[in-house]
Coordinates of C-alpha atoms in Angstrom, one line a residue:
M1429 CA 101.8 124.6 72.5
F1430 CA 102.1 120.5 71.9
S1431 CA 102.5 121.1 68.3
T1432 CA 105.4 118.4 67.8
T1433 CA 105.2 114.4 68.3
Y1434 CA 107.1 113.5 71.8
D1435 CA 109.0 110.0 71.8
V1436 CA 107.6 109.2 75.6
I1437 CA 104.5 110.8 77.5
V1438 CA 104.6 109.9 81.6
V1439 CA 101.6 110.4 83.1
G1440 CA 101.8 110.8 86.6
A1441 CA 104.9 112.1 89.1
G1442 CA 105.2 109.6 91.6
H1443 CA 108.0 107.4 92.2
A1444 CA 107.4 105.0 89.4
G1445 CA 106.3 108.5 86.9
S1446 CA 109.6 110.0 88.1
E1447 CA 111.8 107.3 87.1
A1448 CA 110.1 106.6 84.3
A1449 CA 110.8 110.4 82.8
A1450 CA 114.1 109.9 83.7
S1451 CA 115.1 106.8 82.2
A1452 CA 113.6 107.9 79.2
A1453 CA 115.2 111.1 79.2
N1454 CA 118.0 110.1 80.0
M1455 CA 118.3 108.0 76.5
G1456 CA 117.8 110.6 74.5
A1457 CA 113.9 110.2 74.0
S1458 CA 112.0 113.7 73.9
T1459 CA 109.9 112.9 77.5
L1460 CA 106.7 114.8 78.5
L1461 CA 106.1 114.4 82.5
I1462 CA 102.1 114.9 82.9
T1463 CA 101.0 115.3 86.5
M1464 CA 98.0 116.8 88.2
N1465 CA 100.3 118.6 90.5
L1466 CA 103.8 119.5 90.3
Q1467 CA 104.2 120.5 93.8
N1468 CA 103.9 116.5 94.7
I1469 CA 106.6 115.1 92.3
A1470 CA 106.9 111.9 94.1
Q1471 CA 105.7 112.6 97.0
M1472 CA 106.4 110.1 100.0
S1473 CA 102.9 109.4 100.6
C1474 CA 103.1 106.7 103.2
N1475 CA 105.7 106.2 105.5
P1476 CA 108.9 108.5 104.8
A1477 CA 111.4 106.0 104.3
M1478 CA 112.9 104.0 100.8
G1479 CA 114.7 100.4 101.2
G1480 CA 114.2 97.8 103.5
I1481 CA 113.7 93.9 103.2
A1482 CA 114.6 93.1 99.2
K1483 CA 113.4 96.9 98.5
G1484 CA 116.6 98.4 99.4
Q1485 CA 118.3 95.8 96.7
I1486 CA 116.0 97.0 94.4
V1487 CA 117.0 100.3 95.4
R1488 CA 121.0 99.8 94.8
E1489 CA 119.9 97.9 91.6
I1490 CA 118.1 101.0 90.1
D1491 CA 121.0 103.1 91.3
A1492 CA 123.2 100.7 90.0
M1493 CA 121.6 101.2 86.0
G1494 CA 121.5 105.2 86.3
G1495 CA 118.1 105.6 88.1
Y1496 CA 118.1 108.5 90.7
S1497 CA 115.6 107.1 93.5
G1498 CA 119.4 105.6 95.3
I1499 CA 120.9 109.4 95.0
V1500 CA 118.1 111.2 95.9
T1501 CA 117.9 109.2 99.2
D1502 CA 121.0 109.5 100.1
K1503 CA 121.1 113.1 99.5
T1504 CA 118.0 113.3 101.9
A1505 CA 118.5 110.8 104.6
I1506 CA 117.9 111.2 108.4
Q1507 CA 118.9 107.7 109.1
F1508 CA 120.6 104.5 107.5
K1509 CA 120.2 100.9 108.8
M1510 CA 121.5 97.9 107.4
L1511 CA 119.2 95.3 108.2
N1512 CA 119.5 91.6 108.7
K1513 CA 123.5 92.4 109.3
S1514 CA 123.7 89.5 111.8
K1515 CA 122.7 86.9 108.9
G1516 CA 124.0 85.7 105.5
P1517 CA 125.0 88.9 103.3
A1518 CA 122.1 88.2 100.6
M1519 CA 120.1 88.6 103.7
W1520 CA 121.2 92.2 104.3
S1521 CA 119.0 95.0 103.4
P1522 CA 119.6 99.1 103.7
R1523 CA 117.1 101.2 104.5
A1524 CA 117.1 104.9 105.2
Q1525 CA 114.5 107.4 107.1
S1526 CA 113.7 110.1 104.7
D1527 CA 113.2 114.1 104.9
R1528 CA 109.9 113.7 103.6
M1529 CA 109.9 117.5 102.1
R1530 CA 113.6 117.4 101.2
F1531 CA 113.1 114.1 99.2
A1532 CA 110.6 115.5 97.3
E1533 CA 112.5 119.0 96.3
E1534 CA 115.7 116.5 95.6
W1535 CA 113.5 114.7 93.3
R1536 CA 112.0 117.7 91.7
L1537 CA 114.9 119.7 91.4
M1538 CA 117.2 116.9 89.5
L1539 CA 114.3 115.9 86.7
E1540 CA 114.2 119.6 86.0
Q1541 CA 118.2 119.3 85.3
T1542 CA 117.3 116.5 82.8
S1543 CA 117.7 117.4 78.8
N1544 CA 115.3 115.9 76.5
L1545 CA 112.1 116.7 79.9
D1546 CA 109.1 119.3 79.5
F1547 CA 106.8 119.5 82.3
Y1548 CA 102.9 119.8 82.5
Q1549 CA 100.1 120.0 84.6
D1550 CA 96.8 118.9 84.1
M1551 CA 94.9 115.5 84.5
V1552 CA 94.9 113.3 81.8
S1553 CA 91.3 111.7 81.5
G1554 CA 91.7 109.6 78.2
L1555 CA 93.9 108.0 75.5
I1556 CA 94.2 108.3 72.1
I1557 CA 94.7 105.4 70.6
E1558 CA 94.1 104.1 66.6
N1559 CA 94.1 100.5 65.6
D1560 CA 95.5 98.9 68.7
R1561 CA 98.3 101.6 68.7
I1562 CA 98.8 104.8 71.1
K1563 CA 98.8 108.2 69.8
G1564 CA 99.0 110.3 72.8
V1565 CA 96.5 111.6 75.4
R1566 CA 93.7 113.7 76.2
T1567 CA 93.6 116.5 79.2
S1568 CA 90.7 117.4 81.6
L1569 CA 91.2 120.9 80.0
G1570 CA 90.3 119.6 76.5
L1571 CA 94.0 119.0 74.9
E1572 CA 95.3 117.0 73.0
V1573 CA 98.8 115.5 72.7
Y1574 CA 101.0 113.3 71.0
A1575 CA 103.5 110.4 71.2
K1576 CA 104.9 107.6 70.2
T1577 CA 104.8 106.2 73.3
V1578 CA 102.9 106.5 76.6
I1579 CA 103.6 105.4 80.3
L1580 CA 100.6 105.1 82.6
T1581 CA 101.6 105.5 86.3
N1582 CA 98.6 106.5 88.0
G1583 CA 99.5 104.9 91.5
T1584 CA 96.4 105.1 93.4
F1585 CA 94.6 107.8 91.5
L1586 CA 92.7 106.3 89.0
N1587 CA 89.2 106.5 90.5
G1588 CA 90.3 106.7 94.1
L1589 CA 88.2 106.3 97.1
I1590 CA 89.1 107.3 100.4
H1591 CA 87.6 105.6 103.6
I1592 CA 87.9 107.2 107.0
G1593 CA 85.2 105.7 109.6
E1594 CA 81.8 105.6 107.7
K1595 CA 82.6 108.9 105.4
Q1596 CA 83.8 108.3 101.9
F1597 CA 85.2 110.8 99.6
G1598 CA 86.9 110.8 96.3
G1599 CA 90.4 111.0 96.3
G1600 CA 94.1 109.9 95.0
R1601 CA 95.7 110.9 98.1
A1602 CA 94.9 113.1 101.5
G1603 CA 93.8 116.5 99.9
E1604 CA 94.4 115.5 96.2
R1605 CA 91.1 114.7 93.4
A1606 CA 91.0 111.3 91.6
A1607 CA 91.7 110.8 88.1
T1608 CA 88.8 109.6 86.1
G1609 CA 88.5 108.6 82.3
I1610 CA 91.4 106.7 82.2
T1611 CA 89.8 103.2 83.3
E1612 CA 86.9 103.5 81.4
D1613 CA 89.1 104.4 78.3
L1614 CA 90.8 101.0 78.8
I1615 CA 88.2 98.7 79.8
N1616 CA 86.6 100.2 76.4
H1617 CA 89.8 98.7 74.3
G1618 CA 89.5 95.1 75.8
F1619 CA 91.3 95.4 79.6
D1620 CA 90.9 93.3 82.7
A1621 CA 90.5 96.3 85.6
G1622 CA 90.3 95.3 89.3
R1623 CA 90.1 97.7 92.6
M1624 CA 92.9 97.1 95.1
K1625 CA 93.0 99.1 99.0
T1626 CA 96.1 99.9 100.6
G1627 CA 95.8 102.4 103.9
T1628 CA 98.4 104.7 105.8
P1629 CA 98.3 105.9 109.8
P1630 CA 97.7 109.5 111.6
R1631 CA 100.9 111.8 111.6
V1632 CA 100.8 113.4 114.6
D1633 CA 102.6 116.3 116.5
G1634 CA 106.2 115.0 117.6
R1635 CA 106.1 117.7 120.2
S1636 CA 102.9 116.1 122.1
L1637 CA 104.9 113.2 122.5
D1638 CA 107.3 111.6 125.6
Y1639 CA 110.0 110.0 123.9
T1640 CA 111.2 109.0 127.5
K1641 CA 108.6 106.4 128.0
M1642 CA 109.6 105.0 124.2
T1643 CA 112.7 102.5 122.9
E1644 CA 115.2 104.6 121.1
Q1645 CA 115.9 103.1 117.6
P1646 CA 118.8 104.7 116.5
G1647 CA 120.7 104.5 113.2
D1648 CA 123.8 102.4 112.4
E1649 CA 126.9 103.9 114.1
Q1650 CA 128.5 103.8 110.6
P1651 CA 126.2 104.4 108.4
E1652 CA 126.5 103.3 104.8
K1653 CA 124.7 104.8 101.2
F1654 CA 122.6 103.5 98.9
S1655 CA 124.5 105.1 95.7
Y1656 CA 127.7 103.7 94.1
S1657 CA 127.8 107.3 92.8
P1658 CA 130.8 109.7 94.7
V1659 CA 128.1 112.5 94.4
T1660 CA 126.5 111.2 97.6
K1661 CA 128.1 110.9 100.8
P1662 CA 127.5 108.7 104.0
L1663 CA 125.3 110.9 106.6
S1664 CA 127.6 112.2 109.4
R1665 CA 124.6 112.9 111.9
Q1666 CA 121.3 110.7 111.9
R1667 CA 118.0 111.3 113.6
S1668 CA 116.7 108.3 115.8
C1669 CA 113.3 106.7 115.5
H1670 CA 111.6 105.5 118.3
M1671 CA 109.5 102.4 119.5
S1672 CA 106.5 101.8 121.8
Y1673 CA 103.7 99.1 121.8
T1674 CA 99.8 98.9 121.5
S1675 CA 97.9 97.0 125.0
P1676 CA 95.1 95.1 125.5
E1677 CA 93.7 98.7 126.3
V1678 CA 94.1 100.0 123.7
H1679 CA 92.8 96.7 121.6
E1680 CA 89.5 97.1 122.9
L1681 CA 89.1 101.2 122.2
L1682 CA 89.5 100.3 118.7
K1683 CA 87.4 97.1 118.5
E1684 CA 84.6 99.9 119.5
G1685 CA 84.5 101.5 116.5
F1686 CA 84.8 97.8 114.3
D1687 CA 81.0 98.5 113.6
R1688 CA 81.9 102.0 111.9
S1689 CA 84.9 100.4 109.9
P1690 CA 84.8 100.5 106.2
M1691 CA 86.5 97.6 106.4
F1692 CA 84.3 95.3 108.6
N1693 CA 80.7 97.0 107.3
G1694 CA 81.1 96.1 104.1
R1695 CA 82.0 99.2 102.1
I1696 CA 85.4 97.9 101.6
K1697 CA 85.1 95.3 99.3
S1698 CA 88.8 95.4 97.7
I1699 CA 92.1 93.4 99.0
G1700 CA 94.7 95.1 100.9
P1701 CA 98.1 94.5 101.5
R1702 CA 98.9 91.1 103.3
Y1703 CA 102.5 91.8 104.9
C1704 CA 101.1 95.2 105.9
P1705 CA 97.6 94.9 107.4
S1706 CA 95.5 97.8 109.1
I1707 CA 96.1 98.2 112.9
E1708 CA 92.5 96.7 113.1
D1709 CA 93.1 94.0 110.7
K1710 CA 95.9 92.9 113.2
I1711 CA 94.1 92.5 116.2
N1712 CA 91.1 91.1 114.6
R1713 CA 93.5 88.1 112.9
F1714 CA 96.1 87.6 115.6
A1715 CA 93.6 87.7 118.4
D1716 CA 96.1 86.2 120.9
K1717 CA 98.6 89.0 120.7
D1718 CA 98.2 91.3 123.2
R1719 CA 100.7 94.1 121.8
H1720 CA 101.9 95.1 118.3
Q1721 CA 105.0 97.1 117.8
L1722 CA 105.2 101.2 116.6
F1723 CA 107.5 102.8 115.0
V1724 CA 107.6 106.3 115.7
E1725 CA 109.2 107.9 112.8
P1726 CA 110.1 111.5 112.5
E1727 CA 109.2 113.3 108.7
G1728 CA 112.5 115.0 108.3
W1729 CA 115.1 116.8 109.9
D1730 CA 113.2 120.0 111.1
T1731 CA 109.6 119.3 111.4
V1732 CA 107.8 118.1 114.2
E1733 CA 105.4 116.1 111.9
V1734 CA 105.8 112.4 113.0
Y1735 CA 104.9 109.1 111.1
V1736 CA 103.4 106.2 113.5
N1737 CA 104.4 103.3 111.6
G1738 CA 101.9 99.7 112.4
F1739 CA 99.0 101.9 112.8
S1740 CA 97.5 102.2 109.7
T1741 CA 93.6 102.4 110.0
S1742 CA 90.5 103.6 107.9
L1743 CA 88.7 103.5 111.4
P1744 CA 86.7 106.5 112.9
E1745 CA 89.2 109.1 113.4
D1746 CA 87.3 110.0 116.9
V1747 CA 88.1 105.8 117.8
Q1748 CA 92.1 106.5 116.1
Y1749 CA 92.3 109.3 118.5
R1750 CA 91.3 107.6 122.0
A1751 CA 93.0 104.5 120.9
L1752 CA 96.5 105.9 120.4
R1753 CA 96.0 108.2 123.6
S1754 CA 96.7 104.7 125.9
V1755 CA 99.7 104.2 123.8
A1756 CA 102.7 104.7 126.4
G1757 CA 104.5 108.2 125.4
F1758 CA 100.9 109.3 123.3
E1759 CA 99.0 110.1 126.3
N1760 CA 99.1 113.9 125.2
V1761 CA 99.0 113.4 121.3
K1762 CA 97.9 115.7 118.7
F1763 CA 96.8 114.9 115.3
F1764 CA 97.9 116.4 112.1
R1765 CA 95.7 114.4 109.9
P1766 CA 94.2 110.8 110.6
G1767 CA 94.8 107.6 108.9
Y1768 CA 92.6 106.0 106.0
A1769 CA 92.2 103.9 103.4
I1770 CA 92.5 104.2 100.0
E1771 CA 90.1 101.9 97.0
Y1772 CA 92.2 102.3 93.6
D1773 CA 92.1 100.7 89.9
Y1774 CA 94.4 98.5 89.0
F1775 CA 95.2 96.2 86.0
P1776 CA 96.1 92.5 86.2
P1777 CA 99.5 92.8 85.5
T1778 CA 99.6 88.9 83.1
Q1779 CA 98.0 91.8 80.4
L1780 CA 101.2 93.0 79.5
K1781 CA 104.8 91.9 78.3
H1782 CA 108.0 91.4 80.1
T1783 CA 109.0 95.3 79.1
L1784 CA 105.7 96.3 80.9
E1785 CA 104.1 97.3 77.5
T1786 CA 100.6 96.0 77.4
K1787 CA 99.8 93.3 74.7
L1788 CA 96.3 94.5 73.5
I1789 CA 98.0 98.2 72.8
E1790 CA 100.9 99.1 70.9
G1791 CA 103.3 101.5 72.3
L1792 CA 101.8 101.7 76.0
F1793 CA 102.9 100.7 79.1
F1794 CA 102.0 100.4 82.8
A1795 CA 104.0 101.0 86.1
G1796 CA 103.8 100.9 89.4
Q1797 CA 101.0 100.6 91.5
I1798 CA 98.6 100.0 88.4
N1799 CA 100.5 96.6 88.0
G1800 CA 99.1 95.8 91.4
T1801 CA 102.0 96.5 93.3
T1802 CA 103.0 98.2 96.7
G1803 CA 105.5 100.4 97.9
Y1804 CA 107.8 103.3 96.2
E1805 CA 110.9 100.5 95.1
E1806 CA 108.6 98.3 93.0
A1807 CA 107.1 101.5 91.4
A1808 CA 110.3 103.2 91.0
A1809 CA 111.9 99.7 89.2
Q1810 CA 109.0 99.3 87.1
G1811 CA 109.5 102.8 86.3
L1812 CA 112.8 102.9 85.3
M1813 CA 112.1 99.6 83.4
A1814 CA 108.9 101.2 81.4
G1815 CA 110.5 104.2 80.7
I1816 CA 113.7 102.3 79.1
N1817 CA 111.8 99.9 77.3
A1818 CA 109.5 103.1 75.4
A1819 CA 112.4 104.8 74.2
L1820 CA 114.5 102.0 72.8
K1821 CA 111.4 101.2 71.0
C1822 CA 111.2 104.8 69.6
Q1823 CA 114.7 104.1 68.8
E1824 CA 113.8 100.8 67.1
K1825 CA 116.5 98.7 68.9
D1826 CA 115.6 95.8 70.9
P1827 CA 113.8 95.9 74.1
F1828 CA 115.3 95.5 78.0
T1829 CA 115.0 92.9 80.1
L1830 CA 116.4 91.2 83.5
Q1831 CA 116.2 87.8 84.3
R1832 CA 115.3 86.2 87.6
N1833 CA 119.0 85.8 87.9
E1834 CA 120.0 89.1 87.8
A1835 CA 118.3 91.2 89.4
Y1836 CA 115.4 91.4 91.8
I1837 CA 114.0 93.8 89.4
G1838 CA 113.7 90.3 87.1
V1839 CA 112.1 88.5 90.0
L1840 CA 109.3 91.7 90.1
I1841 CA 108.5 91.7 86.9
D1842 CA 108.7 87.9 86.2
D1843 CA 106.3 87.6 89.1
L1844 CA 103.9 90.3 88.0
I1845 CA 103.8 89.2 84.0
T1846 CA 103.0 85.2 84.6
K1847 CA 101.5 84.6 88.4
G1848 CA 99.8 87.7 88.1
T1849 CA 98.5 89.2 91.8
E1850 CA 94.8 89.8 93.3
E1851 CA 96.6 91.6 96.2
P1852 CA 98.9 94.7 96.3
Y1853 CA 102.4 92.4 95.4
R1854 CA 105.5 93.3 97.7
M1855 CA 109.1 92.3 97.1
F1856 CA 110.4 89.6 99.6
T1857 CA 113.8 88.3 99.4
S1858 CA 111.8 84.7 99.4
R1859 CA 110.4 85.5 96.5
A1860 CA 113.9 85.6 94.8
E1861 CA 115.4 81.8 94.2
Y1862 CA 118.7 83.4 93.1
R1863 CA 119.2 86.1 96.4
T1864 CA 122.7 84.8 97.2
L1865 CA 123.6 86.4 93.9
L1866 CA 121.6 89.1 93.9
R1867 CA 123.1 90.6 96.7
Q1868 CA 122.9 94.3 97.7
D1869 CA 126.5 94.8 97.7
N1870 CA 127.2 93.8 93.7
A1871 CA 124.3 95.6 92.5
D1872 CA 126.3 97.1 90.3
L1873 CA 128.4 94.2 88.8
R1874 CA 125.5 92.7 88.2
L1875 CA 123.5 95.7 86.2
T1876 CA 126.1 98.6 85.7
P1877 CA 127.2 96.4 82.1
R1878 CA 124.1 95.9 81.2
S1879 CA 122.9 99.4 81.7
Y1880 CA 126.0 101.2 79.8
E1881 CA 125.3 98.8 76.5
I1882 CA 121.5 100.5 76.3
G1883 CA 123.4 104.1 76.8
L1884 CA 121.7 104.7 80.4
A1885 CA 124.4 104.2 83.0
T1886 CA 127.1 106.8 82.3
E1887 CA 130.8 105.9 81.4
E1888 CA 132.3 107.3 84.7
R1889 CA 130.1 104.2 86.2
M1890 CA 131.4 102.5 84.0
R1891 CA 134.9 102.8 85.2
R1892 CA 134.3 102.9 88.9
M1893 CA 132.3 99.6 88.6
E1894 CA 135.4 97.7 86.4
D1895 CA 137.9 99.6 88.9
K1896 CA 136.1 97.9 92.0
Q1897 CA 136.1 94.6 90.2
K1898 CA 139.4 94.6 89.1
K1899 CA 140.3 95.5 92.6
S1900 CA 138.2 92.6 94.2
N1901 CA 139.6 90.0 91.9
A1902 CA 142.6 91.1 92.9
F1903 CA 142.4 91.1 96.7
V1904 CA 140.6 87.8 96.4
Q1905 CA 143.5 86.2 94.2
F1906 CA 146.2 87.7 96.8
F1907 CA 144.3 85.5 99.6
K1908 CA 144.4 82.6 97.2
D1909 CA 148.3 83.2 95.9
T1910 CA 149.7 83.9 99.6
S1911 CA 150.6 81.8 102.2
V1912 CA 150.6 82.1 106.1
T1913 CA 152.5 80.2 108.5
P1914 CA 151.2 78.8 112.0
E1915 CA 153.4 81.1 113.8
E1916 CA 151.4 84.1 112.2
I1917 CA 147.7 82.9 112.9
N1918 CA 147.2 80.4 114.9
P1919 CA 147.3 83.4 118.2
I1920 CA 144.5 84.4 116.2
L1921 CA 142.6 81.0 115.6
E1922 CA 143.0 80.6 119.0
D1923 CA 141.5 83.5 120.4
L1924 CA 138.3 82.3 118.1
K1925 CA 138.5 78.8 119.6
S1926 CA 139.3 77.4 115.5
S1927 CA 141.6 74.8 115.2
P1928 CA 144.9 75.6 115.0
M1929 CA 147.4 75.2 112.1
K1930 CA 150.4 72.8 111.8
Q1931 CA 151.8 73.6 108.7
S1932 CA 151.4 76.6 106.6
D1933 CA 148.4 77.0 104.5
K1934 CA 147.1 79.4 102.0
M1935 CA 145.0 82.4 103.4
F1936 CA 142.3 81.8 101.5
K1937 CA 141.5 78.5 103.4
I1938 CA 141.7 80.3 106.4
F1939 CA 139.8 83.1 105.4
S1940 CA 136.9 80.4 104.5
R1941 CA 136.3 79.5 108.3
P1942 CA 133.2 80.1 109.5
K1943 CA 134.3 82.6 112.9
V1944 CA 137.5 84.2 110.5
T1945 CA 136.3 87.9 109.3
L1946 CA 138.4 90.3 107.4
G1947 CA 139.0 92.1 110.6
H1948 CA 140.9 89.2 112.1
M1949 CA 142.7 88.5 108.9
R1950 CA 143.7 92.4 108.6
K1951 CA 145.7 91.5 112.0
L1952 CA 148.4 89.7 109.7
E1953 CA 150.5 92.4 108.1
A1954 CA 150.6 91.1 104.4
V1955 CA 147.0 91.7 104.4
E1956 CA 147.1 95.3 105.6
S1957 CA 150.1 96.0 103.6
F1958 CA 148.0 95.2 100.5
I1959 CA 145.4 96.8 101.4
T1960 CA 147.1 100.4 102.1
N1961 CA 149.4 99.7 98.9
E1962 CA 146.4 99.2 96.6
S1963 CA 143.7 101.9 98.5
L1964 CA 141.2 99.5 99.1
D1965 CA 137.9 101.3 100.0
T1966 CA 134.8 99.7 102.0
E1967 CA 133.1 98.3 98.7
V1968 CA 135.9 96.2 97.8
L1969 CA 137.0 95.1 101.2
E1970 CA 133.2 93.8 101.7
Q1971 CA 132.7 92.9 97.8
T1972 CA 135.9 90.8 98.7
E1973 CA 134.9 89.1 101.9
I1974 CA 131.9 87.9 100.6
Q1975 CA 133.5 86.6 97.7
V1976 CA 135.8 84.1 99.8
K1977 CA 133.5 83.4 102.2
Y1978 CA 130.5 82.1 100.4
S1979 CA 132.2 81.4 97.1
G1980 CA 130.7 78.1 97.4
Y1981 CA 127.3 78.9 97.4
I1982 CA 127.8 81.4 95.0
A1983 CA 129.1 78.9 92.7
K1984 CA 127.0 76.3 93.8
E1985 CA 123.8 78.8 92.7
K1986 CA 125.3 80.4 89.7
N1987 CA 125.1 76.8 88.5
N1988 CA 121.6 76.3 89.1
A1989 CA 120.8 79.5 87.5
D1990 CA 122.6 78.8 83.8
K1991 CA 120.9 74.8 83.9
L1992 CA 117.5 76.9 84.2
N1993 CA 118.3 79.6 81.6
K1994 CA 118.9 77.0 78.9
L1995 CA 115.1 76.8 79.4
E1996 CA 115.1 80.7 78.6
N1997 CA 116.7 80.0 75.5
I1998 CA 114.1 78.2 74.3
I1999 CA 111.7 80.5 72.5
I2000 CA 107.6 80.0 72.1
P2001 CA 106.5 81.4 68.8
D2002 CA 103.6 84.0 69.1
N2003 CA 101.2 82.1 67.1
F2004 CA 101.8 78.7 69.0
D2005 CA 99.0 76.9 69.0
Y2006 CA 98.1 75.1 72.5
N2007 CA 95.0 73.6 71.4
K2008 CA 97.7 71.0 69.4
L2009 CA 98.9 69.8 72.1
K2010 CA 96.0 67.2 73.9
S2011 CA 98.6 66.1 76.5
L2012 CA 98.3 69.5 78.3
S2013 CA 96.1 69.9 81.1
F2014 CA 92.8 72.1 80.5
E2015 CA 94.2 74.7 83.3
A2016 CA 97.9 75.0 81.7
R2017 CA 96.3 75.4 78.1
E2018 CA 93.9 78.0 79.3
K2019 CA 96.8 80.1 81.2
L2020 CA 99.4 79.8 78.3
K2021 CA 96.8 80.9 76.0
N2022 CA 96.0 83.7 78.0
I2023 CA 99.5 85.3 79.0
K2024 CA 101.2 83.7 75.9
P2025 CA 104.5 83.3 77.8
K2026 CA 108.0 84.2 75.0
T2027 CA 110.1 81.5 76.5
L2028 CA 109.8 77.7 78.2
S2029 CA 111.3 79.0 81.3
Q2030 CA 108.3 81.7 81.5
A2031 CA 105.8 79.1 80.9
S2032 CA 107.4 76.6 84.0
R2033 CA 106.6 79.5 86.3
I2034 CA 102.9 80.2 85.7
S2035 CA 100.4 79.2 88.4
G2036 CA 98.7 76.1 87.1
V2037 CA 101.3 75.2 84.6
S2038 CA 102.9 71.8 85.8
P2039 CA 106.7 70.0 85.1
S2040 CA 104.4 67.5 83.2
D2041 CA 102.8 69.9 80.9
I2042 CA 106.5 71.7 80.6
S2043 CA 108.0 68.0 79.3
V2044 CA 105.1 68.0 76.6
M2045 CA 105.7 71.1 75.1
L2046 CA 109.5 69.9 75.1
V2047 CA 108.5 66.6 73.1
Y2048 CA 106.5 68.7 70.9
M2049 CA 109.2 71.2 70.1
G2050 CA 111.6 68.5 69.8
R2051 CA 113.9 69.0 72.7

């Protein structure tokens, strides 16, 4: 059945695996997606939502490059919110509640309609490696399948161990077995491995909740969407979420189970996500707080299953149940399933190149939680990049990477490769030093041309992006070229309590004032006429307003990025002998020898490498 050699084999069909399979196949690589259960493709193992702070930017970047996550999210969303809208546009982050069952179904349907992609259900239990090069995989049924490249996207399944109170059992997700064999294979070939932990809250029956005791959390009045593609539309109707709170009584009930908690009795030894702690961790770490928010999220349009966001726990199920019944609105709650924690194997990502290919085994790529990340969006981004680079490797083309000033995806991968991680890595806007450049509104302008060059983004995507850019630039130029008289603008400025104009001036200058928005400028007949005559849509209007209002900040940040990018052009040879540089600190020398950075810019971001160490290298390299 598998007599031919594939270009790419993708192991695992979570968010990383699904994007990896899609990108590799769409670039023309013959691709096989192997997973333990084809019914669980792109399963939302934790909360039924996509996007959020910085994560929403990543989903838009994936979409801008031709990935599927944005389209699938739009097609299966039940609510949409643009977070941080009260702050500057660098902080705006789209987030959507999804219909869990339809999300997985839509992903599978899209993958099945993707050319060059085959499917097989089996567990990969080992790798075929010859002379430090990947040759294929072995399955639990004894099959050997050969390929030029292999992408491992195993999620939480590698030797997964589930904890509920004092009970523990093997599994990669509730109701699914763990994957075995791969970790041992990799360790035998010289890889370092570690353990991480994540958790999930109970799922409950929405019919047993009293929503009148909770605060309603509706979606945006004018919802937007993730994908830049016209195949999706904004939601015309939405489902609300709700919010409740824990209390001192709830905390006391939870503490009764601490002696049986795997987190506190030593059963769980690995590190969990710092920014998504369990409820027992929260009341232990933040003992001064007498309540914590709980977000009550519906799992879909029609199902009654509800996700209790903020109540992640591995306490015994009887403790979970008693405590949750003391939360307002949950007095008569019925469980669908209890929360649990899961420990799994990961491989410190400093063992990877920026392409996500491993340094030790040629043609072997890692993507997703195997690299120590947490979150659907971070996993999907890595899958996209691994799929692209695996396909390019098979086609004997140059690798494709993104810089920190080009994309949050670039920040994510660079952080992993240069700094590593000892706890589940989650993306935040604060991790990106160029976040004014990396906004959610301009992901297509940043990345669609780059993706089009390598053959992933379609020509139709490219033409739409160029049209948006052309119209936006023309509108900005209109404001720079067109004057406005005091008689026209002063009534608007007076309403805003902004200083009146004494003589005519360019609209750009007025529009740049802090209180003046595009809505105010549209009260001017010339502006509204331009919008109508040029048929400008919402995306173009938003892009133009940001370009005018934040032009100074954008130019300054771009200038800073260009300066630092000069270090990006100074390549460090593969055989560079750091032992020759006696002036390097011992820590820097060891880190540089271990990570083997490709450029001086990358070297400068490694923890333990100081500016003086970079100066030493600059002098040595004749710069």
